[in-house]
Short mmCIF file of C-alpha atoms and ligand atoms in Angstrom, two decimals:
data_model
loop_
_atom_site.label_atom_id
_atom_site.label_comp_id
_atom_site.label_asym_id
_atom_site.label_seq_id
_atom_site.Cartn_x
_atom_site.Cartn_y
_atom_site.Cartn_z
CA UNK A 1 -38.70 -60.40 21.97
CA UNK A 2 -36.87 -63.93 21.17
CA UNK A 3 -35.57 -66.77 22.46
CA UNK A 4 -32.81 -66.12 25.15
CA UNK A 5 -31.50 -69.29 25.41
CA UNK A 6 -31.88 -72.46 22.68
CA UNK A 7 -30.34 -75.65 23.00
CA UNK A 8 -30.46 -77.69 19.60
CA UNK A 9 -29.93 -81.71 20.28
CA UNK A 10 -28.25 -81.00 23.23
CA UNK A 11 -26.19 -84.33 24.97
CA UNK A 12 -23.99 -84.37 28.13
CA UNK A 13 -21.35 -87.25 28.24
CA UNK A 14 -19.89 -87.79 32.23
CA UNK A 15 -16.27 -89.53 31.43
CA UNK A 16 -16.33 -90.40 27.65
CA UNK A 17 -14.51 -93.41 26.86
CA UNK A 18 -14.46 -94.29 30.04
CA UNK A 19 -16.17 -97.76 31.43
CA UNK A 20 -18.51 -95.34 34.16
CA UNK A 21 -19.51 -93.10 30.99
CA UNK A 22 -22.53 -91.73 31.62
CA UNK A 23 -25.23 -89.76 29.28
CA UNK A 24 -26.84 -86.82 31.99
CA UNK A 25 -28.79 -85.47 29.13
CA UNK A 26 -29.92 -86.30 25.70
CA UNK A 27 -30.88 -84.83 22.77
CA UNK A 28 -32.12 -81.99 24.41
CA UNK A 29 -33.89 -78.79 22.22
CA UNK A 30 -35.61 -76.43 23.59
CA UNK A 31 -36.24 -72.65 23.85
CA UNK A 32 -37.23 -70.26 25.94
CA UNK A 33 -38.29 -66.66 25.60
CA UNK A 34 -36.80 -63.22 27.36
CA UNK A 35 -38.55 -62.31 30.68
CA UNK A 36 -39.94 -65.74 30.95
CA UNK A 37 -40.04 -67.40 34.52
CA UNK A 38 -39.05 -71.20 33.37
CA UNK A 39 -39.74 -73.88 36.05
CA UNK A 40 -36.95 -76.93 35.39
CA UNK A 41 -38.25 -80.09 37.26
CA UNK A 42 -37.70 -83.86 37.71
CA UNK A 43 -36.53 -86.66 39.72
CA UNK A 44 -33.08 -86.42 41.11
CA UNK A 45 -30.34 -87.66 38.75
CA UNK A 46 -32.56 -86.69 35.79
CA UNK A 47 -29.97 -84.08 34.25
CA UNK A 48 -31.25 -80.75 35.81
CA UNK A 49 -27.84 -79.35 36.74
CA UNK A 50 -26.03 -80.94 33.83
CA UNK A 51 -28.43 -79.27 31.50
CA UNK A 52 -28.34 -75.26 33.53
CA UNK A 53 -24.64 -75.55 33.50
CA UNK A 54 -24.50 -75.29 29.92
CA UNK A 55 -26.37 -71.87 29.90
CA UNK A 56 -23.42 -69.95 30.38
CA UNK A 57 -20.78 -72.33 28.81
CA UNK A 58 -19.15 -74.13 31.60
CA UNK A 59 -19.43 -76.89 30.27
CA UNK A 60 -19.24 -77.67 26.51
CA UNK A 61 -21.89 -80.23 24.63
CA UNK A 62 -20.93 -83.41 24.34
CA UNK A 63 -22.70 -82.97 20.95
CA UNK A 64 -25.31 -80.64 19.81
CA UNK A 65 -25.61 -76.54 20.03
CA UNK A 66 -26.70 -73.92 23.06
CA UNK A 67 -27.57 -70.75 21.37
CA UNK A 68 -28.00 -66.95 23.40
CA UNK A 69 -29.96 -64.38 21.41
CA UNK A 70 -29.43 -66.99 18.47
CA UNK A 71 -25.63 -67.16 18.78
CA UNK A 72 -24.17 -70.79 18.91
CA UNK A 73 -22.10 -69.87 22.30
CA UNK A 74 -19.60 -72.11 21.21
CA UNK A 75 -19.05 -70.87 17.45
CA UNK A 76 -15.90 -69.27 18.65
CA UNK A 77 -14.43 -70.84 21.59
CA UNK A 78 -12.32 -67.33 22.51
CA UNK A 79 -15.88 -65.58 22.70
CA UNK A 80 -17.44 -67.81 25.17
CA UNK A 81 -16.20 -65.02 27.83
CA UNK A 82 -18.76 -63.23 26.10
CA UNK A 83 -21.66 -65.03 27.33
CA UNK A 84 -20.30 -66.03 30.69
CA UNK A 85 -21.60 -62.86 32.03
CA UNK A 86 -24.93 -63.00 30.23
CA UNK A 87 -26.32 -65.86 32.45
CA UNK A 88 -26.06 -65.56 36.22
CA UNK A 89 -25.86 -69.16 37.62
CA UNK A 90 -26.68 -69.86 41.73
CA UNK A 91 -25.49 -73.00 42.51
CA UNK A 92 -26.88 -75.70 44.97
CA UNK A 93 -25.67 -74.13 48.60
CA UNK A 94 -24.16 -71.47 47.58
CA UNK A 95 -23.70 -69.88 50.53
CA UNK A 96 -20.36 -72.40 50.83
CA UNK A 97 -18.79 -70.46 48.24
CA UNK A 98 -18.85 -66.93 50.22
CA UNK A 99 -15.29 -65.72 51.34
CA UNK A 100 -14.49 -62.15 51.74
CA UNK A 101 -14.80 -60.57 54.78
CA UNK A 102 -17.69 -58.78 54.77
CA UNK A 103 -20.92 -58.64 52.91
CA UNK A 104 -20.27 -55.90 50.76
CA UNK A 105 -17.25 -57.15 49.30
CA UNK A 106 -18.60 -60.81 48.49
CA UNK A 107 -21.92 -59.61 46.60
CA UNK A 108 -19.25 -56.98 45.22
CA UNK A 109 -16.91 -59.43 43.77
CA UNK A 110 -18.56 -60.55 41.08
CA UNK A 111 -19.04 -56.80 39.85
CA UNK A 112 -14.95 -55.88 40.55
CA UNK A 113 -14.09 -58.67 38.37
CA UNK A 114 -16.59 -57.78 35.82
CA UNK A 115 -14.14 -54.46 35.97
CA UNK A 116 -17.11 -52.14 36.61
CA UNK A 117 -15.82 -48.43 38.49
CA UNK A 118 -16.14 -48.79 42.91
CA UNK A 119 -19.13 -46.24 42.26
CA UNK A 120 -20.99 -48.71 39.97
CA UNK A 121 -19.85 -51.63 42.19
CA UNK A 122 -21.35 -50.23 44.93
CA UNK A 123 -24.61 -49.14 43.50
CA UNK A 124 -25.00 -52.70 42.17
CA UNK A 125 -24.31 -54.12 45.92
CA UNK A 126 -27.03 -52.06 47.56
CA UNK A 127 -29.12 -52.44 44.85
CA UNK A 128 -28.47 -56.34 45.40
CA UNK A 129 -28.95 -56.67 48.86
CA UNK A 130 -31.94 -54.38 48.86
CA UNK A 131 -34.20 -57.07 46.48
CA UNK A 132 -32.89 -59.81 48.59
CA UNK A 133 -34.04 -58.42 51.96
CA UNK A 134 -30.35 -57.60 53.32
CA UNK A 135 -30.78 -54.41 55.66
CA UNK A 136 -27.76 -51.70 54.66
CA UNK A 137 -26.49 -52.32 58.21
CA UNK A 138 -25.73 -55.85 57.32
CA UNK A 139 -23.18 -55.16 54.41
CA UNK A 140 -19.90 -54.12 57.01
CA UNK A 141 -20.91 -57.89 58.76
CA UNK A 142 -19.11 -60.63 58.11
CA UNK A 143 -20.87 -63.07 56.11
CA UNK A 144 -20.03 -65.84 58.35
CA UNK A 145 -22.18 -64.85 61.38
CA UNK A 146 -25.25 -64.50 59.78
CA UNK A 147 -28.26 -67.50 59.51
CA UNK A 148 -28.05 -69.67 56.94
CA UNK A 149 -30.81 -67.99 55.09
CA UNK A 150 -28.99 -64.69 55.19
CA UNK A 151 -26.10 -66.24 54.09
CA UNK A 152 -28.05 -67.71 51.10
CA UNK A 153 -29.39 -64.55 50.25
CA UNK A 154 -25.90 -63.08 50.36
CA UNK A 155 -24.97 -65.42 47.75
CA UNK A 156 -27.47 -64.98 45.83
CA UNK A 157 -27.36 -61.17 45.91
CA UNK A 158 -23.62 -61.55 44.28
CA UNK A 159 -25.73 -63.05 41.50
CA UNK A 160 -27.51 -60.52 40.98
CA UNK A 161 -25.29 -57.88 41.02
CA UNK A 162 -23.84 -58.66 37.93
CA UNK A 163 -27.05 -57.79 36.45
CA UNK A 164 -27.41 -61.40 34.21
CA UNK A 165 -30.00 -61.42 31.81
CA UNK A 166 -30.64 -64.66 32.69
CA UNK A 167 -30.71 -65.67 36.53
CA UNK A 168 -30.63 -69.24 36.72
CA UNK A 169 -30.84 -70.93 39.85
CA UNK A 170 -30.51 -74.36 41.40
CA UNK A 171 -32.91 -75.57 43.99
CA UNK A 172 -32.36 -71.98 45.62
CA UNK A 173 -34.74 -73.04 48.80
CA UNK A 174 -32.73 -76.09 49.36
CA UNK A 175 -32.51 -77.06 53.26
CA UNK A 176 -34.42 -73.77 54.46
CA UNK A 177 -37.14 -73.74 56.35
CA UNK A 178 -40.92 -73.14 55.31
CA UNK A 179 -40.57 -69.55 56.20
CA UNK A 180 -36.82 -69.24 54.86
CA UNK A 181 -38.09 -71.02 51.53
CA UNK A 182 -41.06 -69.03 51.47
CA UNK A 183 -39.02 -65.37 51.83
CA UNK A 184 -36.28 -66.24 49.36
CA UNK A 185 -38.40 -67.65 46.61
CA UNK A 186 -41.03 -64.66 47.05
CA UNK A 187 -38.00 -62.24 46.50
CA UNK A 188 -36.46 -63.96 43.26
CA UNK A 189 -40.09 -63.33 41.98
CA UNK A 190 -40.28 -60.01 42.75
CA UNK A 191 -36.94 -59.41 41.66
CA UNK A 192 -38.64 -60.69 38.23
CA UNK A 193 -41.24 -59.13 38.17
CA UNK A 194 -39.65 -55.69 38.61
CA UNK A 195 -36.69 -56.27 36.42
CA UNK A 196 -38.09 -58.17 33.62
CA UNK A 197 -35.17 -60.81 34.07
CA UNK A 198 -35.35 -63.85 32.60
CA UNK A 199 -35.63 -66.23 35.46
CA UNK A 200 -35.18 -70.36 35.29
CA UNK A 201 -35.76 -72.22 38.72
CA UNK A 202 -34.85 -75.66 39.02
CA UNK A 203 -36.36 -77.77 41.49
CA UNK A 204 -37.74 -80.81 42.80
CA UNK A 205 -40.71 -79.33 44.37
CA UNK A 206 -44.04 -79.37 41.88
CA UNK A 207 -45.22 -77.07 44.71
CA UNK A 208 -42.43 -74.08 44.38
CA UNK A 209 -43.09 -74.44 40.24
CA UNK A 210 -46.43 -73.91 40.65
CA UNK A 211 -46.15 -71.24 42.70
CA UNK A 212 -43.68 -69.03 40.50
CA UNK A 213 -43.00 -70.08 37.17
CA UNK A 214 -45.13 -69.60 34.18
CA UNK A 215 -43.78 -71.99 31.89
CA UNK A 216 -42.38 -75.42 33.07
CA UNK A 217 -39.87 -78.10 31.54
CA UNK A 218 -40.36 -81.48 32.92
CA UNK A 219 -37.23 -83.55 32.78
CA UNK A 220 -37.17 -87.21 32.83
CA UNK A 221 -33.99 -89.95 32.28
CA UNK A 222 -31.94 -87.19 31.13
CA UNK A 223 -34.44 -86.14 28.38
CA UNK A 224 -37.57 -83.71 28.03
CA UNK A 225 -40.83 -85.49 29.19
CA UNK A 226 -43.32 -82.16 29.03
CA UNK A 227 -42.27 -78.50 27.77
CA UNK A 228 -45.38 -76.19 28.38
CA UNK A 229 -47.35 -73.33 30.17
CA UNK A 230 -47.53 -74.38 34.20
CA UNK A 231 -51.55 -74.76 33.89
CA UNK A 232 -51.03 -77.03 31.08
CA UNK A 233 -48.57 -79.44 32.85
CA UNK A 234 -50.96 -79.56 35.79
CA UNK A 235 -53.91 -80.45 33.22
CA UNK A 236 -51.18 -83.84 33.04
CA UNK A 237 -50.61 -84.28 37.06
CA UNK A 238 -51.33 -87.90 36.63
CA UNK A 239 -48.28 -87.97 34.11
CA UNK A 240 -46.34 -86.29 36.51
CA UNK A 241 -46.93 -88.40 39.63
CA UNK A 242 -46.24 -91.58 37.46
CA UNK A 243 -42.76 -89.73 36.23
CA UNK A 244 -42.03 -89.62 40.15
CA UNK A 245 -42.84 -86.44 41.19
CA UNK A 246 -45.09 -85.30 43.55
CA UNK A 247 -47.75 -82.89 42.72
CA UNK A 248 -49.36 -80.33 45.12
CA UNK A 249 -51.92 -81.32 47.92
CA UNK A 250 -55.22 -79.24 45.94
CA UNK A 251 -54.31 -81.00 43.07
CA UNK A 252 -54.18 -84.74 44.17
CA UNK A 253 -57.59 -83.52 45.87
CA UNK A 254 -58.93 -82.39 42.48
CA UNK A 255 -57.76 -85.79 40.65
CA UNK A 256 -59.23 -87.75 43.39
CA UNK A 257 -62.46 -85.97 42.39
CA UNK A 258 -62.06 -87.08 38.98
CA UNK A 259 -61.28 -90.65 40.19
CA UNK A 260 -64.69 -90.74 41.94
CA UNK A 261 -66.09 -89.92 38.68
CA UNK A 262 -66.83 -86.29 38.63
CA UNK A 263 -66.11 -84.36 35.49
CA UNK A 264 -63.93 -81.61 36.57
CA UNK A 265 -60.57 -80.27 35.53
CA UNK A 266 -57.70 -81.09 36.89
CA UNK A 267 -55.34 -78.99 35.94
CA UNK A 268 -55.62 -77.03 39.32
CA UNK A 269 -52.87 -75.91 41.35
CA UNK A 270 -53.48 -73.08 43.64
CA UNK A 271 -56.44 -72.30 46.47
CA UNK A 272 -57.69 -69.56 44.03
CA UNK A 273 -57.94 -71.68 41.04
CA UNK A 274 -59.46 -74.46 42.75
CA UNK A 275 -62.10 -72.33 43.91
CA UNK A 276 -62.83 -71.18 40.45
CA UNK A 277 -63.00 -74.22 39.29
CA UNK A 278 -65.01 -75.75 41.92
CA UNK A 279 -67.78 -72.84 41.18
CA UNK A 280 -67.45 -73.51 37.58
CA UNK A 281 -68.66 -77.06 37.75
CA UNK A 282 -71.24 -76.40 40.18
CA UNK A 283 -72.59 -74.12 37.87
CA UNK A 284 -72.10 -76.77 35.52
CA UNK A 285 -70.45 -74.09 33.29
CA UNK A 286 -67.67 -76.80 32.98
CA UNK A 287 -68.60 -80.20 33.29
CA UNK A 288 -67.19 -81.16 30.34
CA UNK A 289 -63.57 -81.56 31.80
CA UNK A 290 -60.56 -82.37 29.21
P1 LIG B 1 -30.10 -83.57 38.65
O1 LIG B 1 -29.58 -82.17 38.73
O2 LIG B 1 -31.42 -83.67 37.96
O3 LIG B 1 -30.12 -84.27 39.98
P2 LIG B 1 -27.56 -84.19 37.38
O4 LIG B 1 -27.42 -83.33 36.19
O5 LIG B 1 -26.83 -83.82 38.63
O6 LIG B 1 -29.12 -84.40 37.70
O7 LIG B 1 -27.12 -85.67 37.01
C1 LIG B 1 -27.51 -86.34 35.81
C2 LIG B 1 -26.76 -87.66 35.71
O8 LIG B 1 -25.36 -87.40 35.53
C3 LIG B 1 -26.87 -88.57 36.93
O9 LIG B 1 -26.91 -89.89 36.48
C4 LIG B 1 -25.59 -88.29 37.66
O10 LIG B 1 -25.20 -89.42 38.43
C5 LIG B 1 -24.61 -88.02 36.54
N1 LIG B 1 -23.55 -87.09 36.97
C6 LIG B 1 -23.71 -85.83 37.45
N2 LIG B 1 -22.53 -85.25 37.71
C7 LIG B 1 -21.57 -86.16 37.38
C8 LIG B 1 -20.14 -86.18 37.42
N3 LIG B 1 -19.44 -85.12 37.81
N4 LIG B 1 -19.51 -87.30 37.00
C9 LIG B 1 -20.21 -88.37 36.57
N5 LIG B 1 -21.55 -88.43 36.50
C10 LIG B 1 -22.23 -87.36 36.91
#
């Protein structure tokens, strides 16, 4: 098992040369392993979607490398068609991109242009549909009468069906509900759990990132702030919430705690674990916090 995706010194120049010229991201390097769940999170502006839309060679460094399986993507600029397919990116709203007429065809489309046989197609569209909680009945509807959520997961399910190695996307709960955000984020997990996909989420919510991803890349001003395991970024929440994010309700709990003096960790960011914790320091088992 290696590194999926690397990015050596990676920079992002908006309009070079031009008087609004402006660096997104910075001297970025970083790696991340196969099957890993990789939480991407900062303030808005801070280079999230500048920095995913290199994974699959939209767009080309400004300067510096991205490297899949260890191969600089951009060695050989007529093999970047290569890698295109290798890393499945869902965009912010997707759903706005959906246009056939029904739902079969637009998860199908990605799959017909990857020139796979109508047999395979269509055993990669159920397949699809079926991990994003689209009912078999729904694929002869047109996509354009269904909830926004459905729609969403429609989109999303075109993703999929192409089978990426890497699914990246891009604040995938954005304007959903509680119970919409809840459903769709539950099924990308399960969808990586049972597939073994390598899975980055980007987000602004500290809350969905604790919730899902195992390892977490804190972004900040275009550049990398914190790289670690989740638990280990939440041992730093009082980093994060002076970076500008928020961090989740049990945890500002557990770092008011500290503030009143007690020794306890504070690298806590689910129920569960703050119940562990909690019984750990009254058993004084733990009082020596880090
Ligand atoms: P995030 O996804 O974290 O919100 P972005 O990658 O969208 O951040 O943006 C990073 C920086 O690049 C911001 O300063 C943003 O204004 C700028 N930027 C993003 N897209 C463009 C663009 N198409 N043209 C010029 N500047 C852009």
């Amino acid at each position: 098992m290696g590194a999926i995706i690397r990015t050596e010194n990676l920079s992002y120049v908006y309009n070079p040369a031009m008087p609004d010229a402006t660096t997104a991201i910075s001297d970025i390097s970083f790696e991340m392993q196969e099957h890993e769940f990789l939480g991407i999170i900062g303030p808005t502006g801070c280079g999230k979607s500048t920095l995913i839309t290199h994974f699959n060679g939209l767009m080309r460094p400004t300067s510096g490398k991205v490297l899949i399986d260890g191969q600089d993507i951009w060695a050989d600029k007529k093999e970047i068609r290569k890698f295109r397919f290798l890393t499945g990116l869902v965009f912010q709203y997707p759903e706005y991109q959906l246009f056939e007429e029904t739902v079969e065809k637009d998860i199908g489309y990605g799959p017909r242009n990857m020139g796979l046989s109508p047999q395979e197609v269509d055993e990669r569209v159920r397949m699809a549909a079926d991990f994003c909680g689209l009912a078999p009945e729904m694929l002869s509807r047109s996509p354009f009468e269904l909830s926004g959520g459905q729609k969403r997961r429609v989109a999303i399910a075109g993703v999929i069906a192409m089978r990426p190695r890497l699914l990246v996307l891009d604040e995938p709960a954005a304007g959903l509900d509680p119970e919409g955000r809840d459903t769709i984020l539950e099924q990308i997990k399960s969808y990586h759990r049972e597939t073994g996909t390598s899975v980055v989420l980007v987000s602004h919510s500290m809350e969905d990132v604790a919730k899902y991803a195992d390892k977490v890349l804190v972004m900040k001003d275009g550049g990398i702030a914190m790289y670690d395991t989740t638990q280990q970024i939440f041992a730093r929440a009082q980093e994060l919430l002076d970076i500008g994010l928020s961090v989740p309700q049990i945890t500002k709990v557990f770092l008011r705690l500290r503030e009143m003096g007690l020794a306890i960790d504070t690298d806590v960011y689910t129920v569960k674990y703050a119940a562990e914790t909690v019984l750990r320091f009254a058993e004084g088992g733990d009082g020596d916090a880090s």
